[in-house]
Amino acid sequence: MSQLVLRLAGPVSLTGPENENLTPRGMKARGALAVIGSSTGMRIARPKLQDLLFSERDAEHGSASLRQLLREIRIALGPHRAAMITGPGWVGFDNALVRLDMAGHVGVDGRRAEFAADLDIADPEFEDWLRDARIHYEDQADQVLAETVTDDAVPTLIVQVPVTSDAQSAVASAMVLQEAASRVADMLPIQVLNGDPGIGRIAVGIELGAMASRMGNDIVLLFTARLRSDGRMLWTRRFALPSDDMNAALRRIAGGVAVAIMHGLEHLRDVVPDASVRRMPLQDVFSYSASRLSRADEQLSQIDPNGDRAVILALRSYIRHTMLLERLSRDPDADSELAAEMAGRARELSPGNPTALGVNAMVAAWKGQFETSFDMARHAIAIDDENPIARLAYSSALTSMGYHREAEAEASAAHLSALSELGPAAWVLRRAIAATRVGDLKSAERYFATTHGYAPQNRPALRFLSAIRYQLGDETGAIDALRKLKKLEPDFTLELMASDQYPVESLRRAGLLRVTKSGLI
């Protein structure tokens, strides 16, 4: 039999496996639920329960009233009455059939719900008990939060049921919530849960909710994210869903919500003062700094010390791929093999994960396996054509296969999507390379300059800028790019740039290495 859920924070309620309401109507019957649920093992002596609820009646009448009250609870349980159990002198709930939820729902003011908030029983013994129980609940709430976090805790995204005014608004908001949560789970090591499992089960994470209502023919959607531990508002996002272009708008909105979730998860460690909460180093993963990339790799390895989480392995492989492209690796051969091993392992663990497939495509391209890279990238796009790493891999694979116009179109479209915000420099760079390969050098120069503005430590942008500016007759601009590159790569020379070992294959194929014979530095 599936579990029933007894909730004692906020109004007392008992719900069934299909969320059906099994709560008795009588005030004293709900009081009995609160007492039983708060007792050790959810069992209490019958005389104790009788004294709390019927202290002003004589023993005989009190006993009869208790029997009637327990009968009322069993009737409310209906087909689940086996959940209430009795023994010699005691009554309670079967722990295997009833789960206690002491979390409740955080109110709009960010405050926790009061314990048994709906109870008002005019019995002096019960009033004393309820007052003490509420004080105990408040004192223990923060301790419960701390004790439920494990050492290797990862954040949880709790997707709540949308609050809507009509069926179509409900479907639209639920679709966005589910798609956004799925995209986040493909990119970050998190748990995603639908509904509220209770604060005793999950304490760290973000509660994601939605409200939707009609405004004419359109639907207005408001998404909110609150901190699980204390209800603090993290962010809100408001969108209008036009009736004439609903499908495209839903994808765009889901992307925007996914980005907001990922930024919230990345900064969760800053707002939850708990050392067991792991930092999600997403911005560092998409950086071009040796120290930031190394820090991201170390943090990801702490989250996944056993190396059995596909998303983390894929991100760590992506980090090594970046270090290889940026000439940041101290041992390129070893890092190349490790990147391939991590990517392959990620794909084995989660064959349908678009991030894992995208990284596998990138690693294959680095090894010169362009057809394999193209097939893997197409597979990743077929699974999720909005995943940022899959789209990066696909645009790059199109370039490697000689489909330059298609690569430029993919890079341009992806650059304008909401998810490109996660690593804007990577997207502008990809767009710049695609423009270079189709011969649009003026646009390419503009995009490479923008890449440098986003990420001053990005070395490929400076390599391309020096070559393209020289090709366009801008020697001053070329010298500026070469000097900046020299600061990032102390061993850089124009002779090195001209060698087969230097990573400028795109420039070589485009015939843009005249700068190597310029003698500018």
Coordinates of C-alpha atoms in Angstrom, one line a residue:
M1 CA 0.0 0.0 0.0
S2 CA 1.3 3.5 -0.8
Q3 CA 2.0 6.0 2.0
L4 CA -0.5 8.4 3.4
V5 CA 0.9 11.8 4.4
L6 CA 0.1 13.4 7.8
R7 CA 0.9 17.2 7.7
L8 CA 1.1 19.0 11.0
A9 CA 2.6 22.4 10.0
G10 CA -0.2 24.7 9.0
P11 CA -3.7 23.2 9.1
V12 CA -3.7 19.5 10.1
S13 CA -4.3 17.3 7.1
L14 CA -4.1 13.7 6.1
T15 CA -3.9 12.8 2.4
G16 CA -3.9 9.6 0.5
P17 CA -1.6 8.2 -2.2
E18 CA -3.5 10.1 -4.9
N19 CA -3.6 13.2 -2.8
E20 CA -7.2 12.5 -1.8
N21 CA -8.3 14.2 1.4
L22 CA -8.7 11.8 4.3
T23 CA -8.8 14.4 7.1
P24 CA -11.7 14.0 9.5
R25 CA -14.0 17.1 9.8
G26 CA -14.2 17.1 13.6
M27 CA -11.9 19.5 15.5
K28 CA -11.1 17.0 18.2
A29 CA -10.5 14.3 15.6
R30 CA -7.9 16.5 13.9
G31 CA -6.5 17.2 17.4
A32 CA -6.0 13.5 17.9
L33 CA -4.1 13.4 14.6
A34 CA -1.8 16.1 15.8
V35 CA -1.2 14.3 19.1
I36 CA -0.6 10.9 17.6
G37 CA 1.7 12.4 14.9
S38 CA 3.8 14.2 17.5
S39 CA 4.2 11.1 19.7
T40 CA 7.2 8.8 19.6
G41 CA 6.7 6.2 16.8
M42 CA 3.3 7.8 16.2
R43 CA 1.8 5.8 19.1
I44 CA 0.2 7.1 22.3
A45 CA -1.4 5.6 25.3
R46 CA -5.2 5.8 25.1
P47 CA -5.6 7.3 28.6
K48 CA -3.1 10.0 27.7
L49 CA -5.0 10.9 24.5
Q50 CA -8.3 10.8 26.5
D51 CA -6.9 13.2 29.1
L52 CA -5.7 15.7 26.5
L53 CA -9.0 15.8 24.6
F54 CA -11.7 15.0 27.3
S55 CA -10.1 16.1 30.6
E56 CA -13.3 17.7 31.8
R57 CA -15.4 14.5 31.4
D58 CA -15.5 11.6 33.8
A59 CA -13.6 8.5 32.9
E60 CA -16.6 6.6 31.5
H61 CA -17.9 9.4 29.3
G62 CA -14.4 10.3 28.3
S63 CA -13.6 6.7 27.2
A64 CA -16.9 6.6 25.2
S65 CA -16.1 9.9 23.5
L66 CA -12.6 8.7 22.6
R67 CA -14.0 5.5 21.0
Q68 CA -16.4 7.7 18.9
L69 CA -13.5 10.0 17.9
L70 CA -11.3 7.1 16.8
R71 CA -14.3 5.7 14.8
E72 CA -14.6 9.1 13.1
I73 CA -10.9 8.9 12.1
R74 CA -11.3 5.4 10.7
I75 CA -14.4 6.4 8.7
A76 CA -12.4 9.3 7.2
L77 CA -9.6 6.9 6.3
G78 CA -12.0 4.8 4.2
P79 CA -10.1 2.1 2.3
H80 CA -6.9 3.1 4.2
R81 CA -8.3 2.4 7.7
A82 CA -5.5 -0.3 8.1
A83 CA -3.2 2.7 8.6
M84 CA -4.6 3.2 12.1
I85 CA -3.4 0.5 14.5
T86 CA -4.1 -0.4 18.1
G87 CA -2.6 -2.5 20.9
P88 CA -3.0 -3.1 24.6
G89 CA -3.8 0.4 25.9
W90 CA -2.4 2.4 22.9
V91 CA -3.5 3.7 19.5
G92 CA -1.4 5.0 16.6
F93 CA -0.5 4.9 13.0
D94 CA 1.5 2.3 11.1
N95 CA 4.9 4.0 10.2
A96 CA 5.1 1.9 7.0
L97 CA 1.8 3.3 5.8
V98 CA 1.8 6.9 7.1
R99 CA 4.6 9.5 6.6
L100 CA 4.8 12.5 8.8
D101 CA 5.4 15.9 7.1
M102 CA 6.4 18.7 9.5
A103 CA 7.3 21.1 6.7
G104 CA 4.1 22.6 5.6
H105 CA 4.1 25.4 3.1
V106 CA 5.9 28.7 3.5
G107 CA 3.6 31.6 3.3
V108 CA 3.8 34.6 1.0
D109 CA 5.6 36.6 3.8
G110 CA 8.4 34.0 3.9
R111 CA 7.4 32.7 7.4
R112 CA 6.9 29.1 8.4
A113 CA 3.4 27.8 8.9
E114 CA 2.3 27.5 12.6
F115 CA 2.1 24.0 14.0
A116 CA -1.5 22.7 13.9
A117 CA -2.6 26.2 12.9
D118 CA -6.3 25.3 12.6
L119 CA -6.8 23.7 16.0
D120 CA -8.9 25.5 18.7
I121 CA -10.0 23.0 21.2
A122 CA -11.5 24.3 24.5
D123 CA -9.9 21.8 26.8
P124 CA -7.3 23.1 29.3
E125 CA -5.1 20.0 29.1
F126 CA -5.1 20.2 25.3
E127 CA -4.5 24.0 25.3
D128 CA -1.4 23.5 27.4
W129 CA -0.2 20.6 25.2
L130 CA -0.7 22.6 22.0
R131 CA 1.1 25.7 23.4
D132 CA 4.1 23.5 24.3
A133 CA 4.0 21.7 21.0
R134 CA 4.1 24.9 19.0
I135 CA 7.1 26.2 21.1
H136 CA 8.9 22.9 20.5
Y137 CA 8.2 23.0 16.8
E138 CA 9.6 26.5 16.5
D139 CA 12.7 25.5 18.5
Q140 CA 13.4 22.3 16.5
A141 CA 12.7 23.6 13.0
D142 CA 16.2 24.9 12.3
Q143 CA 17.7 21.8 13.9
V144 CA 15.6 19.5 11.7
L145 CA 16.9 21.4 8.6
A146 CA 20.5 20.9 9.6
E147 CA 20.1 17.3 10.5
T148 CA 18.5 16.3 7.2
V149 CA 21.3 17.5 5.0
T150 CA 23.8 14.8 4.2
D151 CA 27.5 15.3 3.8
D152 CA 27.3 15.0 0.0
A153 CA 24.1 17.0 -0.3
V154 CA 23.2 18.4 -3.7
P155 CA 20.4 21.0 -4.0
T156 CA 16.9 19.9 -4.7
L157 CA 14.5 21.6 -7.1
I158 CA 11.0 21.2 -5.7
V159 CA 8.4 21.8 -8.4
Q160 CA 5.1 22.8 -6.9
V161 CA 1.6 22.6 -8.4
P162 CA 0.8 25.8 -10.3
V163 CA -1.9 28.1 -9.1
T164 CA -4.0 28.9 -12.1
S165 CA -7.4 30.3 -13.2
D166 CA -8.3 27.8 -15.9
A167 CA -7.3 24.5 -17.5
Q168 CA -5.2 25.9 -20.3
S169 CA -3.2 28.2 -18.0
A170 CA -2.6 25.2 -15.7
V171 CA -1.3 23.1 -18.6
A172 CA 0.9 25.9 -20.0
S173 CA 2.5 26.7 -16.6
A174 CA 3.0 23.1 -15.8
M175 CA 4.7 22.5 -19.2
V176 CA 7.1 25.4 -18.6
L177 CA 7.9 24.2 -15.0
Q178 CA 8.6 20.6 -16.2
E179 CA 10.7 21.6 -19.2
A180 CA 12.7 24.1 -17.3
A181 CA 13.4 21.6 -14.5
S182 CA 14.4 19.0 -17.0
R183 CA 16.9 21.3 -18.8
V184 CA 18.5 22.2 -15.5
A185 CA 18.8 18.6 -14.5
D186 CA 20.6 18.0 -17.8
M187 CA 23.2 20.6 -16.9
L188 CA 23.6 20.4 -13.1
P189 CA 23.8 17.7 -10.5
I190 CA 20.5 18.3 -8.7
Q191 CA 17.5 16.4 -7.6
V192 CA 14.1 17.3 -9.1
L193 CA 11.0 16.4 -7.2
N194 CA 7.3 17.1 -8.0
G195 CA 5.3 18.1 -5.0
D196 CA 6.4 18.7 -1.5
P197 CA 8.0 15.7 0.3
G198 CA 8.3 17.4 3.6
I199 CA 11.0 19.4 5.3
G200 CA 12.0 16.3 7.2
R201 CA 13.0 14.7 3.9
I202 CA 14.3 17.7 1.9
A203 CA 15.7 20.8 3.6
V204 CA 18.1 22.3 1.1
G205 CA 17.1 23.6 -2.3
I206 CA 14.6 25.8 -4.2
E207 CA 10.9 25.7 -4.2
L208 CA 9.7 26.6 -7.8
G209 CA 6.1 27.7 -8.2
A210 CA 3.9 29.4 -10.8
M211 CA 0.8 31.4 -11.0
A212 CA -1.1 31.9 -14.3
S213 CA -4.2 33.8 -15.4
R214 CA -5.8 34.9 -18.5
M215 CA -5.6 38.5 -19.8
G216 CA -7.8 38.6 -22.9
N217 CA -6.7 35.8 -25.2
D218 CA -3.2 35.7 -23.7
I219 CA -1.9 34.0 -20.6
V220 CA 0.2 35.8 -18.0
L221 CA 2.7 33.6 -16.2
L222 CA 4.5 34.5 -13.0
F223 CA 7.2 32.1 -11.8
T224 CA 8.7 32.3 -8.3
A225 CA 11.6 30.7 -6.6
R226 CA 11.9 30.6 -2.8
L227 CA 14.7 29.3 -0.5
R228 CA 13.6 26.0 0.9
S229 CA 15.1 26.5 4.4
D230 CA 13.3 29.8 5.3
G231 CA 11.1 30.9 2.5
R232 CA 13.1 33.8 1.3
M233 CA 12.2 34.9 -2.2
L234 CA 15.2 34.3 -4.6
W235 CA 13.6 35.7 -7.8
T236 CA 10.4 36.2 -9.7
R237 CA 9.9 36.1 -13.5
R238 CA 6.9 37.4 -15.4
F239 CA 6.0 36.4 -19.0
A240 CA 3.2 36.9 -21.4
L241 CA 2.2 33.9 -23.4
P242 CA 0.5 35.1 -26.7
S243 CA -2.3 33.0 -28.0
D244 CA -1.1 33.3 -31.7
D245 CA 2.4 31.9 -31.1
M246 CA 2.1 29.8 -28.0
N247 CA 4.4 26.9 -28.9
A248 CA 7.5 29.1 -29.7
A249 CA 6.8 31.3 -26.7
L250 CA 6.6 28.2 -24.3
R251 CA 10.1 27.2 -25.4
R252 CA 11.4 30.7 -25.0
I253 CA 9.8 31.0 -21.5
A254 CA 11.1 27.6 -20.4
G255 CA 14.6 28.7 -21.4
G256 CA 14.3 31.9 -19.4
V257 CA 13.0 30.1 -16.3
A258 CA 15.8 27.4 -16.6
V259 CA 18.5 30.1 -16.7
A260 CA 17.0 31.8 -13.6
I261 CA 16.9 28.4 -11.8
M262 CA 20.6 27.7 -12.6
H263 CA 21.7 31.1 -11.5
G264 CA 19.7 30.6 -8.3
L265 CA 21.3 27.2 -7.7
E266 CA 24.8 28.6 -8.4
H267 CA 24.4 31.1 -5.6
L268 CA 22.5 28.9 -3.2
R269 CA 25.7 28.3 -1.2
D270 CA 26.0 32.0 -0.6
V271 CA 22.5 32.3 1.0
V272 CA 22.4 29.0 2.9
P273 CA 25.1 29.0 5.6
D274 CA 25.7 25.3 5.6
A275 CA 29.1 23.8 4.8
S276 CA 27.5 20.7 3.4
V277 CA 25.7 22.5 0.6
R278 CA 27.8 22.1 -2.5
R279 CA 28.5 25.1 -4.8
M280 CA 27.4 24.8 -8.4
P281 CA 30.3 26.4 -10.3
L282 CA 28.5 26.9 -13.6
Q283 CA 30.0 30.2 -14.5
D284 CA 33.5 28.9 -13.7
V285 CA 32.8 25.9 -16.0
F286 CA 32.2 28.3 -18.9
S287 CA 35.2 30.5 -18.1
Y288 CA 38.6 30.7 -19.7
S289 CA 40.7 31.3 -16.7
A290 CA 43.1 28.5 -15.5
S291 CA 42.4 29.2 -11.9
R292 CA 38.6 29.3 -12.3
L293 CA 38.5 26.2 -14.5
S294 CA 40.7 24.3 -11.9
R295 CA 38.4 25.5 -9.1
A296 CA 35.3 24.3 -10.9
D297 CA 36.9 20.9 -11.5
E298 CA 37.8 20.6 -7.8
Q299 CA 34.3 21.6 -6.7
L300 CA 32.7 19.2 -9.1
S301 CA 35.0 16.3 -7.9
Q302 CA 33.9 17.0 -4.3
I303 CA 30.2 16.7 -5.3
D304 CA 30.9 13.4 -7.1
P305 CA 33.9 11.7 -5.4
N306 CA 32.9 8.3 -6.8
G307 CA 32.7 9.5 -10.4
D308 CA 29.2 8.0 -11.0
R309 CA 27.2 11.1 -12.0
A310 CA 26.9 11.6 -15.7
V311 CA 26.4 15.3 -15.6
I312 CA 29.4 16.0 -13.4
L313 CA 31.6 13.8 -15.5
A314 CA 30.5 15.6 -18.6
L315 CA 31.2 19.0 -17.2
R316 CA 34.6 18.0 -16.0
S317 CA 35.4 16.6 -19.4
Y318 CA 34.2 20.0 -20.9
I319 CA 36.6 21.8 -18.6
R320 CA 39.5 19.8 -19.9
H321 CA 38.5 20.3 -23.4
T322 CA 38.5 24.1 -22.8
M323 CA 42.0 23.8 -21.2
L324 CA 43.3 22.0 -24.2
L325 CA 41.9 24.6 -26.6
E326 CA 43.2 27.4 -24.4
R327 CA 46.7 25.9 -24.1
L328 CA 46.2 25.8 -20.3
S329 CA 46.9 22.2 -19.8
R330 CA 50.3 21.2 -18.3
D331 CA 50.0 17.7 -19.8
P332 CA 47.9 17.9 -23.0
D333 CA 48.2 14.2 -23.8
A334 CA 47.1 13.1 -20.4
D335 CA 44.2 15.6 -20.2
S336 CA 43.1 14.6 -23.7
E337 CA 42.8 11.0 -22.6
L338 CA 41.1 11.9 -19.3
A339 CA 38.6 14.1 -21.1
A340 CA 37.8 11.3 -23.4
E341 CA 37.5 8.8 -20.5
M342 CA 35.2 11.1 -18.5
A343 CA 33.0 11.9 -21.5
G344 CA 32.7 8.2 -22.4
R345 CA 31.9 7.3 -18.9
A346 CA 29.2 10.0 -18.7
R347 CA 27.6 8.7 -21.9
E348 CA 27.6 5.1 -20.5
L349 CA 25.9 6.3 -17.4
S350 CA 23.3 8.4 -19.2
P351 CA 23.1 7.6 -22.9
G352 CA 20.3 10.0 -23.5
N353 CA 21.8 13.0 -21.7
P354 CA 22.4 15.8 -24.3
T355 CA 25.1 17.4 -22.2
A356 CA 27.1 14.1 -22.1
L357 CA 26.6 13.5 -25.8
G358 CA 27.6 17.1 -26.7
V359 CA 30.8 16.8 -24.7
N360 CA 31.6 13.5 -26.4
A361 CA 31.2 15.2 -29.7
M362 CA 33.6 18.0 -28.7
V363 CA 36.2 15.5 -27.5
A364 CA 35.9 13.5 -30.7
A365 CA 36.5 16.6 -32.8
W366 CA 39.6 17.4 -30.8
K367 CA 40.9 14.0 -31.7
G368 CA 40.2 14.7 -35.4
Q369 CA 37.2 12.2 -35.5
F370 CA 34.9 14.7 -37.3
E371 CA 32.3 12.3 -38.6
T372 CA 31.9 10.7 -35.2
S373 CA 31.7 14.2 -33.7
F374 CA 29.0 15.2 -36.2
D375 CA 26.9 12.1 -35.5
M376 CA 27.1 12.5 -31.7
A377 CA 26.2 16.2 -32.0
R378 CA 23.2 15.4 -34.2
H379 CA 22.1 12.8 -31.7
A380 CA 22.4 15.3 -28.8
I381 CA 20.4 17.9 -30.8
A382 CA 17.7 15.3 -31.6
I383 CA 17.2 14.7 -27.9
D384 CA 17.2 18.4 -26.9
D385 CA 17.8 21.1 -29.5
E386 CA 18.0 23.8 -26.8
N387 CA 20.7 22.3 -24.6
P388 CA 23.6 24.8 -24.8
I389 CA 26.5 22.3 -24.8
A390 CA 24.7 20.2 -27.5
R391 CA 24.2 23.3 -29.6
L392 CA 27.9 24.4 -29.2
A393 CA 29.0 20.9 -30.3
Y394 CA 26.6 20.8 -33.2
S395 CA 27.7 24.2 -34.6
S396 CA 31.3 23.2 -34.2
A397 CA 30.7 19.8 -35.9
L398 CA 29.0 21.6 -38.8
T399 CA 32.1 23.7 -39.3
S400 CA 34.4 20.6 -39.1
M401 CA 32.3 18.9 -41.8
G402 CA 32.5 22.0 -44.1
Y403 CA 28.8 23.1 -43.6
H404 CA 29.8 26.7 -42.9
R405 CA 26.5 28.4 -43.7
E406 CA 24.6 25.9 -41.6
A407 CA 27.2 26.4 -38.8
E408 CA 26.7 30.2 -38.9
A409 CA 22.9 29.9 -38.9
E410 CA 23.0 27.5 -35.9
A411 CA 25.5 29.7 -34.0
S412 CA 23.4 32.8 -34.7
A413 CA 20.1 31.2 -33.6
A414 CA 21.6 29.7 -30.5
H415 CA 23.3 32.9 -29.5
L416 CA 19.9 34.6 -29.4
S417 CA 18.4 31.9 -27.1
A418 CA 17.9 32.3 -23.4
L419 CA 20.3 29.5 -22.5
S420 CA 23.2 31.2 -24.2
E421 CA 23.3 33.5 -21.2
L422 CA 25.1 30.7 -19.3
G423 CA 28.3 31.2 -21.3
P424 CA 27.9 34.2 -23.6
A425 CA 31.5 34.3 -24.6
A426 CA 31.4 30.7 -25.9
W427 CA 28.4 31.6 -28.1
V428 CA 29.8 34.8 -29.5
L429 CA 33.1 33.0 -30.2
R430 CA 31.3 30.2 -32.0
R431 CA 29.4 32.8 -34.1
A432 CA 32.7 34.5 -34.9
I433 CA 34.4 31.4 -36.1
A434 CA 31.4 30.5 -38.3
A435 CA 31.4 34.0 -39.8
T436 CA 35.2 33.6 -40.5
R437 CA 34.6 30.4 -42.3
V438 CA 32.0 31.9 -44.6
G439 CA 34.4 34.8 -45.4
D440 CA 32.5 37.6 -43.5
L441 CA 35.6 39.0 -41.9
K442 CA 34.1 42.3 -40.8
S443 CA 31.4 40.5 -38.8
A444 CA 33.9 38.0 -37.5
E445 CA 36.2 40.8 -36.3
R446 CA 33.2 42.4 -34.5
Y447 CA 32.2 39.1 -32.8
F448 CA 35.8 38.3 -31.7
A449 CA 36.1 41.7 -30.2
T450 CA 32.8 41.1 -28.3
T451 CA 34.1 37.7 -27.1
H452 CA 37.2 39.4 -25.8
G453 CA 35.0 41.9 -24.0
Y454 CA 33.0 39.1 -22.3
A455 CA 36.1 37.0 -21.6
P456 CA 39.5 39.0 -21.7
Q457 CA 41.3 35.7 -20.9
N458 CA 39.9 33.9 -24.0
R459 CA 42.9 33.2 -26.1
P460 CA 41.3 32.0 -29.4
A461 CA 39.5 35.4 -29.7
L462 CA 42.9 37.2 -29.6
R463 CA 44.4 34.7 -32.1
F464 CA 41.7 35.3 -34.6
L465 CA 41.6 39.1 -33.9
S466 CA 45.3 39.4 -34.7
A467 CA 45.0 37.4 -37.9
I468 CA 41.7 39.0 -39.2
R469 CA 42.7 42.6 -38.3
Y470 CA 46.0 42.1 -40.2
Q471 CA 44.1 40.7 -43.1
L472 CA 41.8 43.7 -43.1
G473 CA 44.8 46.1 -43.0
D474 CA 44.4 47.1 -39.3
E475 CA 48.0 46.6 -38.2
T476 CA 47.5 48.7 -35.0
G477 CA 44.6 46.5 -34.0
A478 CA 46.6 43.3 -34.9
I479 CA 49.5 44.4 -32.7
D480 CA 47.1 45.2 -29.8
A481 CA 45.7 41.7 -30.0
L482 CA 49.1 40.0 -30.3
R483 CA 50.4 41.9 -27.3
K484 CA 47.5 40.9 -25.2
L485 CA 47.9 37.3 -26.3
K486 CA 51.6 37.4 -25.4
K487 CA 50.7 38.4 -21.8
L488 CA 48.4 35.4 -21.6
E489 CA 50.9 33.1 -23.3
P490 CA 54.4 34.1 -22.4
D491 CA 55.9 31.5 -24.8
F492 CA 53.9 32.9 -27.8
T493 CA 55.7 33.8 -31.0
L494 CA 54.6 34.3 -34.5
E495 CA 56.7 31.3 -35.5
L496 CA 54.9 29.2 -32.9
M497 CA 51.5 30.4 -34.3
A498 CA 52.6 29.3 -37.8
S499 CA 53.5 25.7 -36.6
D500 CA 51.2 22.7 -36.9
Q501 CA 51.2 22.3 -33.1
Y502 CA 49.5 25.7 -32.5
P503 CA 45.6 25.5 -32.3
V504 CA 44.7 27.7 -35.2
E505 CA 43.3 25.1 -37.6
S506 CA 40.3 27.3 -38.6
L507 CA 42.6 30.2 -39.5
R508 CA 44.9 27.8 -41.4
R509 CA 42.0 26.4 -43.4
A510 CA 40.7 29.9 -44.2
G511 CA 44.1 31.1 -45.4
L512 CA 44.3 33.7 -42.7
L513 CA 47.8 33.2 -41.2
R514 CA 49.6 36.0 -43.1
V515 CA 50.1 37.7 -39.7
T516 CA 52.6 35.0 -38.8
K517 CA 55.0 36.5 -41.4
S518 CA 54.3 40.1 -40.5
G519 CA 57.1 40.6 -37.9
L520 CA 54.7 42.7 -35.8
I521 CA 56.1 41.4 -32.6

